[in-house]
Short mmCIF file of C-alpha atoms and ligand atoms in Angstrom, two decimals:
data_model
loop_
_atom_site.label_atom_id
_atom_site.label_comp_id
_atom_site.label_asym_id
_atom_site.label_seq_id
_atom_site.Cartn_x
_atom_site.Cartn_y
_atom_site.Cartn_z
CA MET A 6 61.01 -14.11 -152.53
CA LYS A 7 61.60 -17.65 -151.31
CA THR A 8 62.00 -17.32 -147.52
CA LEU A 9 62.98 -20.02 -145.06
CA ILE A 10 62.39 -19.66 -141.32
CA LEU A 11 64.46 -22.18 -139.36
CA GLY A 12 63.07 -22.92 -135.88
CA ALA A 13 59.65 -22.35 -134.31
CA GLY A 14 60.82 -21.13 -130.90
CA TYR A 15 60.15 -17.64 -129.54
CA ALA A 16 62.10 -15.94 -132.34
CA GLY A 17 61.04 -18.05 -135.35
CA LEU A 18 57.37 -18.27 -134.39
CA ALA A 19 57.20 -14.49 -133.84
CA VAL A 20 58.49 -14.03 -137.41
CA ALA A 21 55.97 -16.44 -138.92
CA THR A 22 52.97 -15.03 -137.04
CA LYS A 23 53.83 -11.50 -138.21
CA LEU A 24 53.65 -12.61 -141.85
CA LYS A 25 50.53 -12.70 -144.01
CA PRO A 26 49.86 -14.01 -147.51
CA THR A 27 51.67 -11.49 -149.72
CA PRO A 28 52.23 -11.48 -153.51
CA GLY A 29 55.87 -12.31 -154.18
CA LEU A 30 56.45 -13.97 -150.81
CA GLU A 31 56.77 -17.74 -150.46
CA ALA A 32 57.55 -18.68 -146.86
CA LEU A 33 58.42 -22.06 -145.37
CA MET A 34 59.10 -22.79 -141.71
CA VAL A 35 61.38 -25.74 -140.90
CA GLU A 36 61.04 -27.11 -137.36
CA GLN A 37 61.98 -30.49 -135.92
CA ASN A 38 58.86 -30.72 -133.71
CA ALA A 39 55.20 -30.46 -134.66
CA TYR A 40 54.78 -28.05 -131.75
CA HIS A 41 56.12 -24.85 -130.21
CA THR A 42 57.68 -25.29 -126.76
CA PHE A 43 57.23 -22.67 -124.06
CA GLU A 44 60.84 -23.09 -122.99
CA THR A 45 60.38 -20.55 -120.19
CA ARG A 46 57.99 -22.99 -118.49
CA LEU A 47 60.04 -26.19 -118.82
CA HIS A 48 60.79 -26.19 -115.07
CA GLU A 49 57.03 -26.50 -114.45
CA ALA A 50 56.86 -29.48 -116.81
CA ALA A 51 59.86 -31.04 -115.03
CA ALA A 52 58.20 -30.76 -111.62
CA HIS A 53 54.49 -31.09 -112.36
CA ASN A 54 54.18 -32.44 -115.92
CA THR A 55 52.42 -29.18 -116.91
CA ARG A 56 51.59 -28.93 -120.61
CA VAL A 57 54.09 -26.52 -122.17
CA THR A 58 53.64 -27.07 -125.92
CA LEU A 59 51.23 -25.88 -128.60
CA PRO A 60 50.70 -27.52 -132.01
CA LEU A 61 52.15 -25.37 -134.79
CA THR A 62 49.66 -25.94 -137.60
CA PRO A 63 46.78 -23.88 -136.09
CA LEU A 64 49.22 -21.11 -135.14
CA LEU A 65 50.39 -20.76 -138.74
CA ARG A 66 46.87 -20.61 -140.16
CA GLY A 67 46.31 -17.33 -142.04
CA THR A 68 50.01 -16.43 -142.14
CA GLY A 69 50.74 -17.90 -145.57
CA VAL A 70 53.68 -19.80 -144.01
CA ALA A 71 53.93 -23.51 -144.84
CA LEU A 72 55.38 -25.94 -142.28
CA GLU A 73 58.00 -28.60 -142.93
CA GLN A 74 58.61 -30.84 -139.94
CA ALA A 75 62.26 -31.77 -140.43
CA GLN A 76 65.62 -31.48 -138.74
CA VAL A 77 68.19 -29.05 -140.10
CA ASP A 78 71.61 -30.62 -140.43
CA HIS A 79 73.65 -27.70 -141.70
CA VAL A 80 73.30 -24.21 -143.16
CA ASN A 81 75.82 -23.02 -145.75
CA LEU A 82 75.48 -19.27 -146.20
CA ASP A 83 78.03 -19.05 -149.04
CA ASP A 84 76.03 -21.51 -151.19
CA ARG A 85 72.63 -20.33 -149.83
CA GLU A 86 71.76 -23.92 -148.92
CA VAL A 87 70.01 -25.54 -145.97
CA LYS A 88 70.77 -29.24 -145.70
CA LEU A 89 68.21 -31.37 -143.86
CA LYS A 90 69.00 -34.53 -141.86
CA ASP A 91 67.00 -36.59 -144.38
CA GLY A 92 69.42 -35.52 -147.15
CA ARG A 93 67.21 -32.95 -148.86
CA VAL A 94 68.68 -29.53 -149.67
CA LEU A 95 66.58 -26.34 -149.56
CA THR A 96 67.58 -23.08 -151.21
CA TYR A 97 66.40 -19.55 -150.42
CA ASP A 98 66.38 -15.87 -151.35
CA ALA A 99 65.95 -14.84 -147.71
CA LEU A 100 66.71 -16.86 -144.59
CA VAL A 101 65.83 -16.54 -140.91
CA VAL A 102 68.00 -18.61 -138.57
CA ALA A 103 66.30 -19.04 -135.19
CA LEU A 104 67.47 -22.44 -133.96
CA GLY A 105 68.14 -21.44 -130.35
CA SER A 106 70.93 -22.61 -128.08
CA VAL A 107 72.32 -25.79 -126.58
CA THR A 108 73.69 -26.52 -123.11
CA ASN A 109 77.33 -25.62 -122.55
CA PHE A 110 79.01 -28.20 -120.33
CA TYR A 111 82.32 -26.28 -120.41
CA ARG A 112 84.16 -29.60 -120.89
CA ILE A 113 83.77 -30.39 -117.18
CA PRO A 114 84.83 -34.05 -116.95
CA GLY A 115 81.88 -36.46 -116.93
CA LEU A 116 79.23 -33.71 -116.95
CA ALA A 117 77.85 -34.03 -120.49
CA GLU A 118 77.70 -37.82 -120.09
CA ASN A 119 76.02 -37.89 -116.68
CA ALA A 120 73.92 -34.75 -116.27
CA ALA A 121 70.41 -34.10 -117.49
CA GLU A 122 69.65 -30.71 -119.07
CA LEU A 123 66.57 -28.52 -119.21
CA LYS A 124 66.37 -27.37 -122.83
CA GLN A 125 63.52 -29.36 -124.35
CA LEU A 126 60.42 -31.31 -123.47
CA SER A 127 62.22 -34.67 -123.27
CA ASP A 128 64.58 -33.20 -120.62
CA ALA A 129 61.60 -32.10 -118.52
CA ASP A 130 60.04 -35.57 -118.90
CA GLU A 131 63.28 -37.23 -117.75
CA ILE A 132 63.35 -35.13 -114.56
CA PHE A 133 59.63 -35.60 -113.91
CA ASN A 134 60.00 -39.39 -114.24
CA PHE A 135 62.96 -39.42 -111.84
CA VAL A 136 61.00 -37.52 -109.17
CA ASN A 137 58.08 -39.93 -109.51
CA ARG A 138 60.39 -42.95 -109.29
CA ALA A 139 62.17 -41.48 -106.26
CA PHE A 140 58.81 -41.26 -104.48
CA SER A 141 57.70 -44.80 -105.30
CA SER A 142 57.72 -47.23 -102.37
CA ASP A 143 60.09 -49.73 -104.04
CA TYR A 144 62.77 -47.16 -105.02
CA GLN A 145 66.15 -48.24 -103.59
CA GLY A 146 68.68 -45.72 -104.99
CA ASN A 147 69.82 -42.24 -103.93
CA ARG A 148 66.90 -39.76 -104.11
CA ASP A 149 68.86 -36.50 -103.88
CA ILE A 150 69.12 -34.01 -106.73
CA VAL A 151 72.09 -31.78 -107.59
CA VAL A 152 71.41 -28.81 -109.87
CA GLY A 153 74.46 -27.00 -111.28
CA GLY A 154 74.03 -23.31 -112.09
CA ALA A 155 72.10 -20.76 -109.99
CA GLY A 156 70.90 -18.51 -112.82
CA LEU A 157 67.25 -18.13 -113.80
CA THR A 158 66.78 -21.72 -115.02
CA GLY A 159 68.52 -23.38 -112.05
CA VAL A 160 66.67 -21.33 -109.43
CA GLU A 161 63.26 -21.77 -111.08
CA LEU A 162 63.89 -25.50 -111.32
CA VAL A 163 65.03 -26.12 -107.72
CA THR A 164 62.13 -24.17 -106.19
CA GLU A 165 59.58 -25.97 -108.34
CA LEU A 166 61.17 -29.35 -107.50
CA ALA A 167 61.20 -28.52 -103.79
CA GLN A 168 57.52 -27.65 -103.93
CA ARG A 169 56.73 -30.91 -105.72
CA ALA A 170 58.82 -32.90 -103.23
CA GLN A 171 56.87 -31.38 -100.29
CA LEU A 172 53.61 -32.33 -101.97
CA LEU A 173 54.66 -35.92 -102.76
CA SER A 174 56.19 -36.32 -99.36
CA LYS A 175 52.88 -35.50 -97.67
CA GLU A 176 50.92 -37.64 -100.13
CA ARG A 177 53.16 -40.74 -99.94
CA GLY A 178 54.53 -40.49 -96.40
CA LEU A 179 58.22 -40.41 -97.46
CA PRO A 180 60.75 -37.71 -96.46
CA PRO A 181 61.48 -35.09 -99.18
CA PHE A 182 64.78 -35.50 -101.00
CA ASN A 183 67.73 -33.13 -100.58
CA ILE A 184 68.22 -30.56 -103.32
CA TYR A 185 71.70 -29.06 -103.77
CA LEU A 186 72.12 -25.89 -105.86
CA VAL A 187 75.78 -25.61 -106.87
CA GLU A 188 77.13 -22.31 -108.21
CA ALA A 189 80.73 -21.31 -108.93
CA GLY A 190 79.98 -17.58 -108.64
CA PRO A 191 79.53 -15.78 -105.32
CA LYS A 192 75.72 -15.42 -105.52
CA ILE A 193 72.53 -16.84 -106.93
CA LEU A 194 70.61 -14.95 -109.66
CA PRO A 195 73.33 -12.45 -110.67
CA ILE A 196 70.79 -10.73 -112.99
CA LEU A 197 68.81 -9.38 -110.01
CA ASP A 198 69.43 -6.42 -107.71
CA GLU A 199 70.49 -7.14 -104.12
CA GLY A 200 67.06 -6.73 -102.48
CA LEU A 201 65.30 -9.11 -104.86
CA ARG A 202 68.13 -11.61 -104.68
CA ALA A 203 67.97 -11.63 -100.86
CA LYS A 204 64.23 -12.32 -101.08
CA ALA A 205 64.82 -15.18 -103.54
CA GLN A 206 67.61 -16.61 -101.36
CA LYS A 207 65.30 -16.56 -98.30
CA THR A 208 62.63 -18.47 -100.23
CA LEU A 209 65.16 -21.12 -101.28
CA GLU A 210 66.33 -21.45 -97.66
CA GLU A 211 62.74 -21.83 -96.44
CA TYR A 212 62.34 -24.72 -98.90
CA GLY A 213 65.41 -26.32 -97.29
CA ILE A 214 67.44 -26.16 -100.53
CA HIS A 215 71.19 -26.49 -99.88
CA ILE A 216 72.73 -23.43 -101.58
CA LEU A 217 76.40 -23.97 -102.39
CA VAL A 218 77.57 -20.67 -103.92
CA GLY A 219 81.31 -20.26 -104.49
CA HIS A 220 81.49 -24.00 -105.27
CA ARG A 221 82.80 -24.92 -108.70
CA LEU A 222 81.54 -28.18 -110.16
CA MET A 223 84.76 -30.01 -111.10
CA GLN A 224 83.63 -33.45 -112.16
CA ALA A 225 80.58 -35.69 -112.41
CA THR A 226 80.03 -39.44 -112.42
CA ALA A 227 76.72 -41.27 -112.80
CA ASP A 228 75.91 -40.68 -109.12
CA THR A 229 78.33 -38.08 -107.71
CA VAL A 230 79.57 -34.57 -108.32
CA THR A 231 82.84 -33.16 -107.04
CA VAL A 232 82.73 -29.50 -106.07
CA GLN A 233 85.58 -27.21 -105.04
CA THR A 234 85.62 -23.97 -103.06
CA ALA A 235 87.83 -20.96 -103.90
CA SER A 236 90.27 -22.11 -101.16
CA GLY A 237 90.68 -25.45 -102.94
CA GLU A 238 88.63 -27.57 -100.54
CA GLN A 239 86.86 -30.41 -102.37
CA LYS A 240 83.62 -32.19 -101.48
CA ILE A 241 81.83 -35.10 -103.10
CA ILE A 242 78.03 -34.98 -103.20
CA GLU A 243 76.12 -38.16 -103.96
CA ALA A 244 72.96 -37.81 -106.04
CA GLY A 245 70.29 -39.83 -107.79
CA LYS A 246 69.95 -37.12 -110.43
CA ILE A 247 72.41 -34.48 -111.64
CA ILE A 248 71.04 -31.60 -113.72
CA TRP A 249 73.21 -28.95 -115.39
CA THR A 250 71.75 -25.50 -116.11
CA GLY A 251 75.05 -23.63 -115.80
CA GLY A 252 75.47 -22.30 -119.33
CA ILE A 253 74.32 -22.17 -122.92
CA GLN A 254 75.95 -21.62 -126.29
CA ALA A 255 74.50 -20.88 -129.72
CA ARG A 256 73.62 -23.94 -131.80
CA ASP A 257 76.67 -24.55 -134.02
CA ILE A 258 74.99 -25.33 -137.33
CA VAL A 259 75.79 -22.39 -139.65
CA SER A 260 78.91 -21.85 -141.75
CA GLY A 261 79.96 -18.97 -143.98
CA SER A 262 83.35 -17.52 -144.90
CA LYS A 263 82.28 -13.97 -143.90
CA LEU A 264 80.54 -15.02 -140.68
CA GLU A 265 81.60 -13.36 -137.41
CA LYS A 266 80.98 -15.16 -134.14
CA GLY A 267 81.17 -13.70 -130.64
CA PRO A 268 80.97 -15.03 -127.06
CA GLY A 269 79.04 -18.29 -126.75
CA GLY A 270 79.35 -18.85 -130.52
CA ARG A 271 76.57 -16.28 -131.15
CA ILE A 272 76.52 -14.92 -134.72
CA ALA A 273 77.22 -11.18 -134.98
CA VAL A 274 74.39 -9.27 -136.65
CA ASP A 275 73.92 -5.69 -137.84
CA ASP A 276 71.30 -3.22 -136.60
CA LYS A 277 68.65 -4.93 -138.80
CA LEU A 278 69.56 -8.33 -137.26
CA ARG A 279 71.23 -9.58 -140.46
CA ALA A 280 74.41 -11.70 -140.26
CA LYS A 281 77.40 -9.52 -141.05
CA GLY A 282 78.37 -10.07 -144.70
CA TYR A 283 75.03 -11.75 -145.53
CA PRO A 284 72.28 -9.13 -145.99
CA GLU A 285 69.72 -11.82 -146.96
CA VAL A 286 70.18 -13.74 -143.68
CA PHE A 287 68.57 -12.76 -140.34
CA VAL A 288 69.95 -14.49 -137.23
CA ILE A 289 67.70 -13.97 -134.22
CA GLY A 290 67.00 -15.23 -130.70
CA ASP A 291 69.66 -17.10 -128.70
CA MET A 292 71.75 -17.72 -131.86
CA GLY A 293 72.23 -14.04 -132.75
CA LEU A 294 74.59 -11.56 -131.15
CA ALA A 295 72.63 -8.33 -131.35
CA LEU A 296 73.87 -5.25 -129.53
CA ASN A 297 71.80 -2.84 -127.46
CA GLN A 298 71.92 0.98 -127.57
CA ASP A 299 75.05 0.93 -125.33
CA GLY A 300 76.87 -1.55 -127.60
CA LYS A 301 76.38 -4.43 -125.11
CA PRO A 302 75.12 -7.90 -126.15
CA VAL A 303 71.35 -8.27 -125.84
CA PRO A 304 70.60 -11.04 -123.29
CA THR A 305 69.51 -14.47 -124.50
CA THR A 306 65.90 -14.37 -123.31
CA ALA A 307 62.49 -15.24 -124.70
CA GLN A 308 61.50 -11.61 -124.29
CA HIS A 309 64.24 -10.40 -126.66
CA ALA A 310 63.83 -13.37 -129.03
CA GLY A 311 60.15 -12.44 -129.45
CA GLN A 312 60.94 -8.75 -130.05
CA GLN A 313 63.56 -9.69 -132.66
CA GLY A 314 61.17 -12.10 -134.35
CA ARG A 315 58.34 -9.57 -134.59
CA LEU A 316 60.69 -6.98 -136.12
CA THR A 317 62.12 -9.52 -138.57
CA GLY A 318 58.63 -10.54 -139.68
CA LYS A 319 57.83 -6.90 -140.42
CA ASN A 320 61.18 -6.44 -142.20
CA ILE A 321 60.59 -9.45 -144.44
CA LEU A 322 57.31 -7.87 -145.59
CA ARG A 323 59.23 -4.62 -146.18
CA MET A 324 61.87 -6.48 -148.25
CA VAL A 325 59.13 -7.99 -150.43
CA ARG A 326 57.65 -4.53 -151.00
CA GLY A 327 61.12 -3.07 -151.74
CA GLU A 328 60.99 -0.77 -148.67
CA GLU A 329 63.73 0.26 -146.20
CA LEU A 330 64.18 -2.09 -143.25
CA GLU A 331 63.47 -0.88 -139.71
CA PRO A 332 66.39 -1.00 -137.24
CA TYR A 333 66.31 -3.06 -134.03
CA GLU A 334 65.89 -1.16 -130.78
CA PRO A 335 65.77 -3.61 -127.88
CA THR A 336 63.82 -2.86 -124.73
CA THR A 337 63.77 -4.86 -121.53
CA LEU A 338 60.29 -4.53 -120.06
CA GLY A 339 61.15 -6.37 -116.85
CA GLU A 340 62.45 -9.65 -115.51
CA PHE A 341 60.63 -12.11 -113.29
CA VAL A 342 61.86 -15.30 -111.63
CA SER A 343 59.32 -17.79 -110.38
CA LEU A 344 60.12 -19.40 -107.03
CA GLY A 345 57.68 -22.29 -106.89
CA GLY A 346 53.91 -22.17 -106.61
CA LEU A 347 52.56 -18.62 -106.44
CA MET A 348 55.86 -17.02 -105.38
CA ALA A 349 58.07 -14.91 -107.69
CA VAL A 350 60.40 -11.92 -107.60
CA GLY A 351 61.26 -9.43 -110.31
CA TRP A 352 61.02 -5.92 -111.60
CA MET A 353 59.17 -4.03 -114.27
CA LYS A 354 60.30 -1.02 -116.23
CA LEU A 355 58.72 2.35 -115.40
CA PRO A 356 58.95 5.59 -117.39
CA TRP A 357 62.31 7.44 -117.26
CA ASN A 358 64.21 4.17 -116.90
CA GLN A 359 63.03 3.55 -113.34
CA LYS A 360 62.56 -0.01 -112.11
CA LEU A 361 59.72 -1.16 -109.88
CA ALA A 362 60.72 -4.15 -107.72
CA ILE A 363 57.89 -6.62 -107.12
CA THR A 364 57.80 -9.75 -104.96
CA GLY A 365 55.28 -12.41 -103.96
CA GLY A 366 51.92 -13.13 -105.57
CA ILE A 367 51.90 -9.93 -107.63
CA ALA A 368 55.27 -10.83 -109.16
CA HIS A 369 53.84 -14.26 -109.96
CA VAL A 370 50.89 -12.62 -111.74
CA MET A 371 53.31 -10.35 -113.66
CA LYS A 372 55.32 -13.37 -114.78
CA ARG A 373 52.15 -15.13 -115.89
CA ALA A 374 51.02 -11.94 -117.68
CA SER A 375 54.19 -11.95 -119.79
CA GLU A 376 53.43 -15.54 -120.79
CA TRP A 377 49.83 -14.63 -121.67
CA ARG A 378 51.11 -11.68 -123.73
CA TRP A 379 53.34 -14.07 -125.67
CA ARG A 380 50.46 -16.49 -126.17
CA ALA A 381 48.22 -13.66 -127.43
CA SER A 382 50.94 -12.34 -129.76
CA ILE A 383 51.22 -15.64 -131.68
CA ASP A 384 47.47 -16.25 -132.02
C1 FAD B 13 63.77 -23.42 -117.86
C2 FAD B 13 63.97 -22.13 -118.61
C3 FAD B 13 63.37 -20.97 -118.10
C4 FAD B 13 63.52 -19.76 -118.83
N1 FAD B 13 62.87 -18.67 -118.34
C5 FAD B 13 62.91 -17.53 -119.04
C6 FAD B 13 62.15 -16.38 -118.61
O1 FAD B 13 61.51 -16.41 -117.56
N2 FAD B 13 62.17 -15.26 -119.37
C7 FAD B 13 62.88 -15.20 -120.55
O2 FAD B 13 62.83 -14.15 -121.23
N3 FAD B 13 63.63 -16.24 -120.99
C8 FAD B 13 63.66 -17.41 -120.27
N4 FAD B 13 64.39 -18.49 -120.70
C9 FAD B 13 65.23 -18.36 -121.93
C10 FAD B 13 64.39 -18.52 -123.19
O3 FAD B 13 63.62 -19.69 -123.12
C11 FAD B 13 65.29 -18.54 -124.43
O4 FAD B 13 66.08 -17.37 -124.46
C12 FAD B 13 64.41 -18.59 -125.71
O5 FAD B 13 63.75 -19.85 -125.77
C13 FAD B 13 65.24 -18.37 -126.98
O6 FAD B 13 64.36 -18.38 -128.08
P1 FAD B 13 64.85 -18.91 -129.52
O7 FAD B 13 63.69 -18.72 -130.43
O8 FAD B 13 66.16 -18.32 -129.86
O9 FAD B 13 65.14 -20.46 -129.29
P2 FAD B 13 64.13 -21.62 -128.87
O10 FAD B 13 62.93 -21.08 -128.17
O11 FAD B 13 64.97 -22.62 -128.15
O12 FAD B 13 63.66 -22.23 -130.26
C14 FAD B 13 64.51 -22.93 -131.13
C15 FAD B 13 63.63 -23.83 -132.00
O13 FAD B 13 64.45 -24.43 -132.98
C16 FAD B 13 64.13 -25.81 -133.09
N5 FAD B 13 65.32 -26.52 -133.55
C17 FAD B 13 66.51 -26.59 -132.93
N6 FAD B 13 67.39 -27.27 -133.66
C18 FAD B 13 66.74 -27.65 -134.77
C19 FAD B 13 67.13 -28.37 -135.93
N7 FAD B 13 68.39 -28.84 -136.09
N8 FAD B 13 66.23 -28.56 -136.91
C20 FAD B 13 64.95 -28.07 -136.79
N9 FAD B 13 64.53 -27.39 -135.70
C21 FAD B 13 65.43 -27.17 -134.72
C22 FAD B 13 63.72 -26.20 -131.68
O14 FAD B 13 62.91 -27.38 -131.69
C23 FAD B 13 62.96 -24.96 -131.22
O15 FAD B 13 61.60 -25.03 -131.55
C24 FAD B 13 64.30 -19.72 -120.02
C25 FAD B 13 64.92 -20.88 -120.49
C26 FAD B 13 64.76 -22.07 -119.80
C27 FAD B 13 65.42 -23.32 -120.35
#
């Protein structure tokens, strides 16, 4: 069974590392980078240049999966073809699509052209270089940073940047820059319960971050953003760097006449994570629209991408052996948000669907533990 795995993120890599050399299975992973990116730690790379990648070749050793470093241009499910940017066309018996998501700029005028994102290593490098430039003695321009979107990514980024700015400020004798966190909704971190959110908000305030909730970003230029309150009042904020973390959408790279897409362009899948109408095609991670036990969309997180990948890896082995596939039953083990340095807030799941709220250093350790678990699962 000729099997292609597209993407070596949390979902794709979990598939590959579940596989093993098996008679009748020929597996090839196609990934544009020679490495896996720990996307959940990109904010650390943006602030501190932390290493957040791992080379793929050693990770695939012993799995029987070959690696093709190439960029996918288009996937045609009706013709069972994967077209690569270099013009080559690959065919398959079974396909795993795990190409992740892209930033959604919601057609806000000037935003896509002028804002940085935080989706890949080069984005983190761009932000890191700006911060370093802003703290060099000959820097003349505006040093302030505006981050749009107060979800997980935005909050983790601003706290990490604030921490870095305090450090550089002490080291180089310059005042820290202003950081503005702009959010159209009424609160930061809507995924968290009230108590944890209040704790997170307090931490942001202690860092001196300007929290502008209820402010819709209306327009961006190279060095300004225009924001508007619910009452229609507009303000212009000047900035040296604008970063947008306010939304994502599935990568739009797959076509098929029977394909069903849902919110955010995510591809609807059945209970075995196969694209509806295409039983040989698994769509997992941020690209797939899987439903939980209550019929609600599973969140686009690394945690769920990894779970889906591990199940799909097992199901591919079952397909090769002619066995029944196992259905997907998502579980959310907890959620943790890092708030710079050793501070974090979050919760972990307890028996009988209870949640244990955790803040401070222990929450930081819990967040790190989930990253170590991921690291151990792909080794
Ligand atoms: C800063 C930040 C913090 C986050 N924090 C958390 C967190 O704390 N907890 C959590 O659960 N989730 C978190 N997330 C979300 C999480 O990272 C995503 O949900 C997860 O990465 C989705 O996994 P995936 O495998 O679908 O996609 P990805 O991990 O994005 O992988 C997609 C892969 O496909 C490759 N690719 C893309 N296009 C092509 C192409 N055309 N050709 C070849 N290869 C291609 C990419 O290089 C990449 O390796 C965070 C995200 C960000 C940005």
